Tab-separated table of C-alpha atoms and ligand atoms in Angstrom:
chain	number	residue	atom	x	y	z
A	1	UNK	CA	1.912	6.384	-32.910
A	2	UNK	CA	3.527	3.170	-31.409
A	3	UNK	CA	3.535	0.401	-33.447
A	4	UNK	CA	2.079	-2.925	-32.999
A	5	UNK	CA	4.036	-5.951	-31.625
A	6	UNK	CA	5.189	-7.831	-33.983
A	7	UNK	CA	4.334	-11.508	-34.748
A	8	UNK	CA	8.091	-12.294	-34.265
A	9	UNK	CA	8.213	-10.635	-31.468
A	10	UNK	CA	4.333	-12.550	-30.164
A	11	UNK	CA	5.761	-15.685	-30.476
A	12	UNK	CA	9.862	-14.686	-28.733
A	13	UNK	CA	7.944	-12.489	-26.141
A	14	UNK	CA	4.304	-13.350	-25.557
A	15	UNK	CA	3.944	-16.584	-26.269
A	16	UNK	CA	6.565	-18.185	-23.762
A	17	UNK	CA	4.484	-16.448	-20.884
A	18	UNK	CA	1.585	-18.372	-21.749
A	19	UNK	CA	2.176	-21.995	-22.273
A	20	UNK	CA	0.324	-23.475	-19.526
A	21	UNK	CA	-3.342	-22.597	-20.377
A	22	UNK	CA	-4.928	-24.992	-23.128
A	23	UNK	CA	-7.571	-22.890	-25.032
A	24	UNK	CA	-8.864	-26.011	-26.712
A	25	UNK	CA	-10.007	-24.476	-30.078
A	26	UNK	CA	-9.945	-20.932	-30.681
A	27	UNK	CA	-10.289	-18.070	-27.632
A	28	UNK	CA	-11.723	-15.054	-28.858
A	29	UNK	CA	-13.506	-13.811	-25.001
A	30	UNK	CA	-10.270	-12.148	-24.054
A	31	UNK	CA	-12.532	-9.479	-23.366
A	32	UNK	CA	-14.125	-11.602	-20.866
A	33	UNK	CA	-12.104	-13.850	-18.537
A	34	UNK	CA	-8.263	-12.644	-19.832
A	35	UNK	CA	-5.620	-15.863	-20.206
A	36	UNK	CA	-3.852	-16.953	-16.902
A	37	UNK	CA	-0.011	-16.323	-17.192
A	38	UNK	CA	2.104	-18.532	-16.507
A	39	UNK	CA	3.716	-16.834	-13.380
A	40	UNK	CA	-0.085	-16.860	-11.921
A	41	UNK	CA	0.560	-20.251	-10.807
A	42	UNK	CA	4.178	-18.979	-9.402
A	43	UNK	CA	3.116	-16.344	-8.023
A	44	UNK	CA	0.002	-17.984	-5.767
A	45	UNK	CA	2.700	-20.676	-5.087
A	46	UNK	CA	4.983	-17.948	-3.454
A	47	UNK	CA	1.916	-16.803	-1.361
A	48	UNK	CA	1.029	-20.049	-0.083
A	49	UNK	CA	4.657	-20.939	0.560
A	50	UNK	CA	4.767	-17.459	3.202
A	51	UNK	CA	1.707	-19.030	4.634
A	52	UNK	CA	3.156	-22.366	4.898
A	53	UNK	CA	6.728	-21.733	6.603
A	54	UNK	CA	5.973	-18.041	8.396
A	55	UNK	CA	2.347	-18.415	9.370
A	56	UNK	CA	1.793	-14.974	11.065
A	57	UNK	CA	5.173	-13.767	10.196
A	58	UNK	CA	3.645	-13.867	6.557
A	59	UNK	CA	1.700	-10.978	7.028
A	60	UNK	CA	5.008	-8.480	6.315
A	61	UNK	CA	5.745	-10.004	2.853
A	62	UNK	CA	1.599	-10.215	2.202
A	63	UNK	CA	0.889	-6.799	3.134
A	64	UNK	CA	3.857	-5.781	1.202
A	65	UNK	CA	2.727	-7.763	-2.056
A	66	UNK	CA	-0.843	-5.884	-1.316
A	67	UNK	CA	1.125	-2.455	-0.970
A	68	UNK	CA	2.457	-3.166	-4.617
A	69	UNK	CA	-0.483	-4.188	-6.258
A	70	UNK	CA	-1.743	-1.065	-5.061
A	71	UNK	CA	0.809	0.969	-6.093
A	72	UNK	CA	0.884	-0.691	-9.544
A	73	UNK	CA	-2.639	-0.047	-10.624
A	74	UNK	CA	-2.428	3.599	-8.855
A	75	UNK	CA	0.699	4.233	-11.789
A	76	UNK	CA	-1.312	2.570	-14.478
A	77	UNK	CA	-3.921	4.643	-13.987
A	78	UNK	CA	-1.998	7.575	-13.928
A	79	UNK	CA	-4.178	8.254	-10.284
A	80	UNK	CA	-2.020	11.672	-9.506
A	81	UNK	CA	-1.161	12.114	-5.644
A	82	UNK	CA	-2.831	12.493	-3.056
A	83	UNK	CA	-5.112	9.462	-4.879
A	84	UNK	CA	-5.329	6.340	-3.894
A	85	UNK	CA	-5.829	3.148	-4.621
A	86	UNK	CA	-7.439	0.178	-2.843
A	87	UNK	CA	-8.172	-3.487	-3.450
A	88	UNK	CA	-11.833	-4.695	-3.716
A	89	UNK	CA	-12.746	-8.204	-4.413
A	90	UNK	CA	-15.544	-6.814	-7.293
A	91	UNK	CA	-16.004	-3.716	-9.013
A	92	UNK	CA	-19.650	-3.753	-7.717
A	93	UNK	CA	-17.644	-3.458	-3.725
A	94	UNK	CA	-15.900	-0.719	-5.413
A	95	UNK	CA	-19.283	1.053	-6.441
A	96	UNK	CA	-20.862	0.246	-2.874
A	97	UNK	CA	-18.194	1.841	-1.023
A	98	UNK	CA	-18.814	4.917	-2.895
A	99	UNK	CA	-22.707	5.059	-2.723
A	100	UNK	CA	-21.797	4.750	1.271
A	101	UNK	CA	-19.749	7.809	1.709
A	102	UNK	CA	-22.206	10.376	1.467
A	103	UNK	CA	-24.360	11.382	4.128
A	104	UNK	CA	-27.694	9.191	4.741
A	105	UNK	CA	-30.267	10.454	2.090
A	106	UNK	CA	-31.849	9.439	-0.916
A	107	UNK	CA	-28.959	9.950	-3.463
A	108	UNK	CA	-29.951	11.495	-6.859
A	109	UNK	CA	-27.445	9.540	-9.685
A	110	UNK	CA	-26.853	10.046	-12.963
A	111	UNK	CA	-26.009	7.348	-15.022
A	112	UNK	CA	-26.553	5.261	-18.360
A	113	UNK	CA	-29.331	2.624	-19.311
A	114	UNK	CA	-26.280	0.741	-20.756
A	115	UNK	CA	-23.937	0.009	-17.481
A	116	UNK	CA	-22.684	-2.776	-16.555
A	117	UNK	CA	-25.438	-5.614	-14.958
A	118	UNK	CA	-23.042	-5.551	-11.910
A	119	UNK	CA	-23.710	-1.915	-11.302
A	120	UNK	CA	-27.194	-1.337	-13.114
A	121	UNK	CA	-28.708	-3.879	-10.354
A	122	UNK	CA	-27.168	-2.567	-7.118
A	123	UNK	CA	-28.139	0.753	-8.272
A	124	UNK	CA	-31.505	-0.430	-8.804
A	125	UNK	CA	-31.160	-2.312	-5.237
A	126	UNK	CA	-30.769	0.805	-3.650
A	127	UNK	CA	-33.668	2.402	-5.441
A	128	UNK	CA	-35.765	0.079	-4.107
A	129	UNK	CA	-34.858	0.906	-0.732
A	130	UNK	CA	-35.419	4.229	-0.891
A	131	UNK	CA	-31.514	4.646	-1.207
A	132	UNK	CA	-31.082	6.166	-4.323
A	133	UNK	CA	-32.574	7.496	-7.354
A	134	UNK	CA	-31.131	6.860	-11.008
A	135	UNK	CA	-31.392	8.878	-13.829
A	136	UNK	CA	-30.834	7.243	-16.751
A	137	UNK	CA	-29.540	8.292	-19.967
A	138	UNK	CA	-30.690	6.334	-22.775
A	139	UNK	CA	-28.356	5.977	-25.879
A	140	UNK	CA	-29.045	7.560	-29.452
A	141	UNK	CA	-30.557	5.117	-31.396
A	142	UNK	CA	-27.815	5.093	-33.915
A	143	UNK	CA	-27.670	1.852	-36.478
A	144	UNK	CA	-26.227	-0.409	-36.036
A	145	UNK	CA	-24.632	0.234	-32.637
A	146	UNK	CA	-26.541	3.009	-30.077
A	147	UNK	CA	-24.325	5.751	-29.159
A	148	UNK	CA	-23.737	7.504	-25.515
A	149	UNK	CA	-23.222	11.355	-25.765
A	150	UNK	CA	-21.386	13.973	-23.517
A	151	UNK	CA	-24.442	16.414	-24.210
A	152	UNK	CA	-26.808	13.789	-23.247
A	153	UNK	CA	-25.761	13.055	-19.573
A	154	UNK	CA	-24.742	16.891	-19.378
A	155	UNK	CA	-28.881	17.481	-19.815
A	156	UNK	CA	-29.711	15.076	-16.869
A	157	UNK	CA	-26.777	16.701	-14.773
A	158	UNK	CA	-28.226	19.524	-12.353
A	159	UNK	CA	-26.942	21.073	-8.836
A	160	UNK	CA	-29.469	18.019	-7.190
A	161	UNK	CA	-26.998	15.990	-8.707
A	162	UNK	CA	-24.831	13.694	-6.539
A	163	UNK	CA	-23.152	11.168	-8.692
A	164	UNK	CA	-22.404	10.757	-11.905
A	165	UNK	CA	-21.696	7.457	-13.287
A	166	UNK	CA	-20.163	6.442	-16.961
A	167	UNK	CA	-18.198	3.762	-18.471
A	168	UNK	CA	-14.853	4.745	-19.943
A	169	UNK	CA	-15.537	1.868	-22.718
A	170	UNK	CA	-19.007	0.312	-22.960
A	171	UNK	CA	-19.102	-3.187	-22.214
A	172	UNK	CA	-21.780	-3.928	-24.861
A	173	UNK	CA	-21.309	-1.341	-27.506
A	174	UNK	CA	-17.157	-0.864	-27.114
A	175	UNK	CA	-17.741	2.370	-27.566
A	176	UNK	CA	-15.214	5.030	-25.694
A	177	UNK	CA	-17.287	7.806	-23.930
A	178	UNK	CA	-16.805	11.032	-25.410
A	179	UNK	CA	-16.145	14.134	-24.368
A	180	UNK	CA	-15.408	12.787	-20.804
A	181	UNK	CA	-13.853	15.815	-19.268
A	182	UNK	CA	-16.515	18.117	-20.404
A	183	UNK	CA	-19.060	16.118	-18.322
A	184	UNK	CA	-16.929	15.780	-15.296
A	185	UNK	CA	-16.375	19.698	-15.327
A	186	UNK	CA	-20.058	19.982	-15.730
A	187	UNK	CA	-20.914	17.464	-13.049
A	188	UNK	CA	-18.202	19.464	-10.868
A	189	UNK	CA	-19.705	22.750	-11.353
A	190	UNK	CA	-22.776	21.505	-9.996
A	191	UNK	CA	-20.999	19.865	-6.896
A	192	UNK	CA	-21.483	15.914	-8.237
A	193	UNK	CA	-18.919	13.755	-8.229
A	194	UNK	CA	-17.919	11.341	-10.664
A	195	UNK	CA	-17.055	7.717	-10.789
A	196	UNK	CA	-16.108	6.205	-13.798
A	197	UNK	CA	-16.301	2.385	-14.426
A	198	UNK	CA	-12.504	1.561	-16.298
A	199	UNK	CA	-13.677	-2.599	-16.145
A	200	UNK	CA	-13.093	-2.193	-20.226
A	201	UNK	CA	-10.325	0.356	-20.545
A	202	UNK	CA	-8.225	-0.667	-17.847
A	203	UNK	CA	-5.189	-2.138	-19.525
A	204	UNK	CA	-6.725	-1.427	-23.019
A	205	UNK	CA	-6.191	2.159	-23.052
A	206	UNK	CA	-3.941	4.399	-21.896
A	207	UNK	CA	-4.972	7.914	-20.770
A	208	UNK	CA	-4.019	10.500	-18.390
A	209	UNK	CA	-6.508	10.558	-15.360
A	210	UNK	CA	-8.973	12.252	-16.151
A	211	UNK	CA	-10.435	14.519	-13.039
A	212	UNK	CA	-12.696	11.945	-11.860
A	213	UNK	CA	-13.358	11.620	-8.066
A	214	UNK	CA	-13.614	7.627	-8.211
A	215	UNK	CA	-12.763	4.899	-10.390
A	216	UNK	CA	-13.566	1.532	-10.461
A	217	UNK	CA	-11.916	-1.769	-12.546
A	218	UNK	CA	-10.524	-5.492	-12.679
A	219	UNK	CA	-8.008	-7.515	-13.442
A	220	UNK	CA	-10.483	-10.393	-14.641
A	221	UNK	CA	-10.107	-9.173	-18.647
A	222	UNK	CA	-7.304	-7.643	-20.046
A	223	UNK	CA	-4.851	-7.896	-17.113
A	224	UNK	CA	-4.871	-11.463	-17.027
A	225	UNK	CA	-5.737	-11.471	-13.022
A	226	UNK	CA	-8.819	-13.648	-12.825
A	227	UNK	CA	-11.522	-13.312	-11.017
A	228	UNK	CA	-11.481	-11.317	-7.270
A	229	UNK	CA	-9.066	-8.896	-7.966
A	230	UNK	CA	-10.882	-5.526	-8.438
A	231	UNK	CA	-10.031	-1.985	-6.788
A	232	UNK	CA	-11.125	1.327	-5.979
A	233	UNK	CA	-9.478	4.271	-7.335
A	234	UNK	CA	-10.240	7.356	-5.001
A	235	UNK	CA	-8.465	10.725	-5.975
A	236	UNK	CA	-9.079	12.727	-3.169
A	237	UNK	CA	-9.443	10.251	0.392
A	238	UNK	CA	-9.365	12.500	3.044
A	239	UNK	CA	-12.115	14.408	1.412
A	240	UNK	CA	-14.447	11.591	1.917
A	241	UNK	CA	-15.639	9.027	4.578
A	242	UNK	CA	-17.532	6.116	3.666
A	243	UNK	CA	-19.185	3.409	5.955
A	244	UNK	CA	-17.387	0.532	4.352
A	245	UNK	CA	-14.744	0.726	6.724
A	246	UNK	CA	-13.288	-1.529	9.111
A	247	UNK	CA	-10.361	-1.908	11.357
A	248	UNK	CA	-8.065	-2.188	8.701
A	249	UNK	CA	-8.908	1.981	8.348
A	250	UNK	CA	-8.114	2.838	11.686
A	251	UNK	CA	-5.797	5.611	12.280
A	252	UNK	CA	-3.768	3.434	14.225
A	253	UNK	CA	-4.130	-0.245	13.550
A	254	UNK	CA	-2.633	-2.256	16.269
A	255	UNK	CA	-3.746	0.563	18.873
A	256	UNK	CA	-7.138	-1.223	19.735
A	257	UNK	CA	-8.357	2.287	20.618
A	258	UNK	CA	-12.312	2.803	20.657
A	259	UNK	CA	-12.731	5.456	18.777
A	260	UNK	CA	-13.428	6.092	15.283
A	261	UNK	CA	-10.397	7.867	14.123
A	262	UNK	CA	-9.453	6.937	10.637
A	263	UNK	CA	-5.904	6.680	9.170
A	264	UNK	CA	-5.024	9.386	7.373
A	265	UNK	CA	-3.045	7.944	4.827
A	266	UNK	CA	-3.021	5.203	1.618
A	267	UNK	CA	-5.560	3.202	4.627
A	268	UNK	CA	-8.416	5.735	4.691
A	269	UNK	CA	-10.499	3.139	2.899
A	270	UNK	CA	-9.399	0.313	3.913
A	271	UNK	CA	-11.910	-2.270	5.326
A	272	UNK	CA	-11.769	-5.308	7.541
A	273	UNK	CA	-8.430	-7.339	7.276
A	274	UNK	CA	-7.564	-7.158	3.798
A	275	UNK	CA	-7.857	-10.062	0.726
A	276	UNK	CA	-4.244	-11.078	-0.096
A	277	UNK	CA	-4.123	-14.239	-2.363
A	278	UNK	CA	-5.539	-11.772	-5.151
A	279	UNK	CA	-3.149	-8.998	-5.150
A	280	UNK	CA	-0.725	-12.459	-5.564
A	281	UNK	CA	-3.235	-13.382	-8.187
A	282	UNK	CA	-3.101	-10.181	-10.007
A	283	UNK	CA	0.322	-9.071	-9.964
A	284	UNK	CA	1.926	-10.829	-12.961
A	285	UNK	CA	-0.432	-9.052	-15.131
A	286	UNK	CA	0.131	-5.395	-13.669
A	287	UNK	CA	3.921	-6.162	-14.755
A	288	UNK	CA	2.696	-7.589	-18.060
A	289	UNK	CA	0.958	-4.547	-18.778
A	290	UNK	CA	4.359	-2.415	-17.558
A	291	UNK	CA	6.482	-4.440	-18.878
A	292	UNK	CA	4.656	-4.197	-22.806
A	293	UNK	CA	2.949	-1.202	-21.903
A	294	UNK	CA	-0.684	-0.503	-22.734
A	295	UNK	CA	0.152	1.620	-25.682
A	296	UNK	CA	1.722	-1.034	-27.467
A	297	UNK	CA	-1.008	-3.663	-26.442
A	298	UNK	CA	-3.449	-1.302	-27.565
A	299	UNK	CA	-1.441	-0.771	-30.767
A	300	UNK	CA	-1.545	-4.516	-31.341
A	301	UNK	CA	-5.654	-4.416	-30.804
A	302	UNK	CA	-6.093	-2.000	-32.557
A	303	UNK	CA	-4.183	-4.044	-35.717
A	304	UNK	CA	-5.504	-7.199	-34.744
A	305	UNK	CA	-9.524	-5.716	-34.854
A	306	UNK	CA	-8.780	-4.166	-38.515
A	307	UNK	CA	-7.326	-7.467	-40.069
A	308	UNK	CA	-10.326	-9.160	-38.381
A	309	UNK	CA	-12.559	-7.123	-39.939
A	310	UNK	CA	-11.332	-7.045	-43.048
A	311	UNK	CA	-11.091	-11.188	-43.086
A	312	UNK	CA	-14.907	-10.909	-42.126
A	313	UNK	CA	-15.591	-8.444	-44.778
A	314	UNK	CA	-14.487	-10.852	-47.370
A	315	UNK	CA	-16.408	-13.531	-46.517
A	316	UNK	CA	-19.232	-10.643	-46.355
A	317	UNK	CA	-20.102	-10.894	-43.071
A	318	UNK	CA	-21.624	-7.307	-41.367
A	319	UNK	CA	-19.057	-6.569	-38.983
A	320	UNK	CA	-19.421	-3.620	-37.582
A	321	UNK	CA	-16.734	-1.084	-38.523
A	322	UNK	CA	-16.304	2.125	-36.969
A	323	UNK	CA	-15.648	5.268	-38.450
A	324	UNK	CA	-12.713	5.925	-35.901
A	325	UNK	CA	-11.891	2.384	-34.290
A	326	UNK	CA	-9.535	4.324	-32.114
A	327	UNK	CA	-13.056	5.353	-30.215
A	328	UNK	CA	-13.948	2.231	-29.146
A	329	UNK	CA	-12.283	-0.548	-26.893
A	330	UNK	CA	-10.795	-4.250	-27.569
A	331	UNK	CA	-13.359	-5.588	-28.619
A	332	UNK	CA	-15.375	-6.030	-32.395
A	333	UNK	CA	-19.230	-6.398	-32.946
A	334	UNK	CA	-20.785	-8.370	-34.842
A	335	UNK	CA	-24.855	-7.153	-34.580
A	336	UNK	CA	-27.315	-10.195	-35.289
A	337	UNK	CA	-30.340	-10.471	-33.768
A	338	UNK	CA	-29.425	-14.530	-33.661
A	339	UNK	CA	-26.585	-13.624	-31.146
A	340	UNK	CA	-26.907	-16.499	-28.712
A	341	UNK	CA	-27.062	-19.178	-31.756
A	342	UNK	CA	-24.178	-17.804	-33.251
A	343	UNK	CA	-22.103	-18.086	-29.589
A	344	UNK	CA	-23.711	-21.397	-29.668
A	345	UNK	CA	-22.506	-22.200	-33.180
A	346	UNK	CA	-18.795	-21.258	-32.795
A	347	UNK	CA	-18.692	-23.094	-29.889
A	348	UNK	CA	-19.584	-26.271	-31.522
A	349	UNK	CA	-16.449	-25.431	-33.390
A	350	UNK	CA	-14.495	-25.436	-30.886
A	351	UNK	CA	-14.378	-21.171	-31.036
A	352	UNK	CA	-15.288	-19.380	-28.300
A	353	UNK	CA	-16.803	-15.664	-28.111
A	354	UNK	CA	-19.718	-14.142	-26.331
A	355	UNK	CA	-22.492	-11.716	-26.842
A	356	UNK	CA	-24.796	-8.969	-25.263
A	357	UNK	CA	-27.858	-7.403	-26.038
A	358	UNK	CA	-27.993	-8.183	-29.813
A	359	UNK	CA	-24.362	-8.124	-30.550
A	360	UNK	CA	-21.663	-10.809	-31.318
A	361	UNK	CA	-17.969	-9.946	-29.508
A	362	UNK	CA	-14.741	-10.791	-30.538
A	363	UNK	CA	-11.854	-10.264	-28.455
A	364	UNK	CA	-8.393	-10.798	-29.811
A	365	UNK	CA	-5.382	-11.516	-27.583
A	366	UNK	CA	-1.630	-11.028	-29.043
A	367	UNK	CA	-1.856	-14.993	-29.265
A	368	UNK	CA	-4.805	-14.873	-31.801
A	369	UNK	CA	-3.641	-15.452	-35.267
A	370	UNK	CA	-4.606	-14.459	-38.776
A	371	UNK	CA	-5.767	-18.217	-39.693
A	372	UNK	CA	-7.896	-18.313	-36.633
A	373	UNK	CA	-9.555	-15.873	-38.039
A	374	UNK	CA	-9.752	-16.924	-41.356
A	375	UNK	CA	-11.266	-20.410	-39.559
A	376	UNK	CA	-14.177	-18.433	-37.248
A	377	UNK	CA	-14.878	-16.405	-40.969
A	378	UNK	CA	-15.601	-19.572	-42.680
A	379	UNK	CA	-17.243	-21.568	-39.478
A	380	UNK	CA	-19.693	-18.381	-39.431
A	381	UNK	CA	-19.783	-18.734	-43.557
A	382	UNK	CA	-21.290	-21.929	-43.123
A	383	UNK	CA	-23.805	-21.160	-40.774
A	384	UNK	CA	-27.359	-21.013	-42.282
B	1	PLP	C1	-18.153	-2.580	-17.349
B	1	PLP	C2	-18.033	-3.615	-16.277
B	1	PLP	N1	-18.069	-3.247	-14.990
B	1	PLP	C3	-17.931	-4.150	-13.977
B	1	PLP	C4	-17.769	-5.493	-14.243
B	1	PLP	C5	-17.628	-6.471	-13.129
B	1	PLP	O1	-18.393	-6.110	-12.013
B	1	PLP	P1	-18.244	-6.957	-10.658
B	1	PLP	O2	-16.800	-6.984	-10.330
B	1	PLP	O3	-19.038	-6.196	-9.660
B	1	PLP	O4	-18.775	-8.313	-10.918
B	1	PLP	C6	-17.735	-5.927	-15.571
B	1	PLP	C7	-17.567	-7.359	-15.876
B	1	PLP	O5	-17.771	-7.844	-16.941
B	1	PLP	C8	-17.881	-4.962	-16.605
B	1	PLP	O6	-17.860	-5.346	-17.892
């Protein structure tokens, strides 16, 4: 088991890469919008400057920047060969181009009632028109967090099945699905195929790829990339065609042939000409996460969430601690039905977390320290 970073080495390593953003009290929604590094502001320099002094010239050193994003989030996914990866400016694009690469019917997908808003409502977008139709699987009503199971979306699954959908970590509960690669084999036996939503475990946990056909995630959270730079993970291309396409995907881009003959390479699914100041955007915290590697960040979580928990224990407030902590993501829970006056409390002290559906989240970041959480113990203390 690595080990977690050390607070020497936080404040020799970490620290110095993060000395331009002012959190103004203390940031605990790393699990929302991640920290900007402080080569973000470097790095979109370095992209304007191409634009600036090569103006069409700048597309060799842009698509090339694009090319490595690519190929970084492709390795940090593990995404074996002949996968591929492609940038989307939202995970919901991601999702979209999926739905559109099977042939025009109404689509039968499996999925949870606990997904993402972002995908829940274009799902439900397309049911409306006739597009699709959701199954949802509804969590065990376990106290005090609801619980996902394999068995559950492996009842749903049948051979009218053509999609499965699931969360790697849940962005409400934290939880890490279970049993993942017994539903995928199931959902493969009956000829579905699988996209998993990584938004919460990309960059917080590091696993081999599991045999999923898609994958979508962000850099907006834990890979300090902001907002924009998203991307779809497809492991098999050529086996699929979807109508989110553009000339970008043509086998031969600078042919202008009319036809619709589609690269068979890395640009299968490639759209119309690409986004480029995000792959700029993202990159310093792709090599963040390679350069630390996720094991150790997740190590460091992992640390961080126990001697959080235990601070909040002794100032006996109900965290909610997991049997196994290792099964959930990078985030804690705190379950209160008052949810939204405790965000709005901590904020008036200058802390700043979030919540969803009934439950309090706290995020810790390397840069988070043991006093600070001390500080949002006693601030929540004092709340009556
Ligand atoms: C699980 C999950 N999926 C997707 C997203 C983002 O979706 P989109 O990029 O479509 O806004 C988020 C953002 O919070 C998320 O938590």
């Amino acid at each position: 088991m690595t080990s977690p970073l050390t607070p020497q080495e936080i404040q020799t390593q970490i620290a110095p890469l993060f000395t331009r953003h002012n959190p103004n009290g203390i940031y605990l929604a790393n699990h929302s919008l991640g920290r900007p590094l402080d080569a973000t502001h470097d790095k979109i320099n370095e992209y304007l400057d191409h634009w600036y002094s090569d103006l069409d010239d700048a597309w060799e050193p842009w698509l090339q920047t694009l090319d490595s994003y690519n190929a970084k989030v492709k390795s940090l996914i593990r995404l074996p060969d002949p996968g591929s990866v492609v940038l989307k400016t939202s995970a919901g694009q991601g999702l979209r181009a999926v739905l559109n690469c099977f042939p025009q019917r109404t689509l039968n997908i499996v999925t949870s009632s606990l997904e993402f808003d972002s995908i829940d409502f274009i799902l439900r977008t397309y049911e409306a028109q006739g597009l699709v139709k959701t199954n949802w699987v509804n969590p065990q009503p376990t106290e005090p967090v609801p619980t996902l199971t394999a068995d559950d979306f492996i009842a749903q699954i049948t051979p009218q099945t053509d999609l499965v959908i699931i969360s790697v970590v849940n962005f409400t509960t934290g939880q890490l699905f279970p049993d993942l690669d017994k539903v995928i084999a199931h959902a493969h036996s009956n000829e579905a195929l699988v996209l998993l939503d990584t938004y919460h475990s990309f960059g917080v946990i590091d696993q081999p790829w599991p045999d999923a056909d898609f994958a979508i995630g962000g850099s907006y959270k834990y890979v300090h990339g902001g907002p924009g730079s998203c991307w779809l993970a497809i492991a098999n291309p050529q086996a699929h065609q979807t109508l989110d396409t553009g000339w970008f995907a043509k086998k031969e881009l600078f042919g202008y042939a009319r036809t619709a003959d589609r690269a068979e390479d890395h640009r299968a699914w490639w759209e119309s000409t690409p986004p480029i100041i995000q792959a700029y955007q993202a990159l310093p915290g792709l090599e963040y996460l390679e350069h630390f590697t996720v094991e150790k960040l997740r190590a460091t979580s992992l640390a961080q969430q126990a001697q959080m928990s235990q601070i909040f224990r002794d100032h006996n407030i109900p965290i909610f601690e997991p049997e196994d902590p290792t099964q959930f993501g990078a985030f804690s829970l705190l379950p209160a039905e008052n949810h939204k006056e405790i965000v709005n409390h901590l904020k008036q002290n200058n802390i700043k977390v979030d919540s969803r559906n009934g439950f309090v989240r706290f995020g810790p970041h390397p840069l988070n320290t043991t006093e600070e959480f001390a500080l949002v113990a006693q601030t929540l203390s004092k709340m009556n």
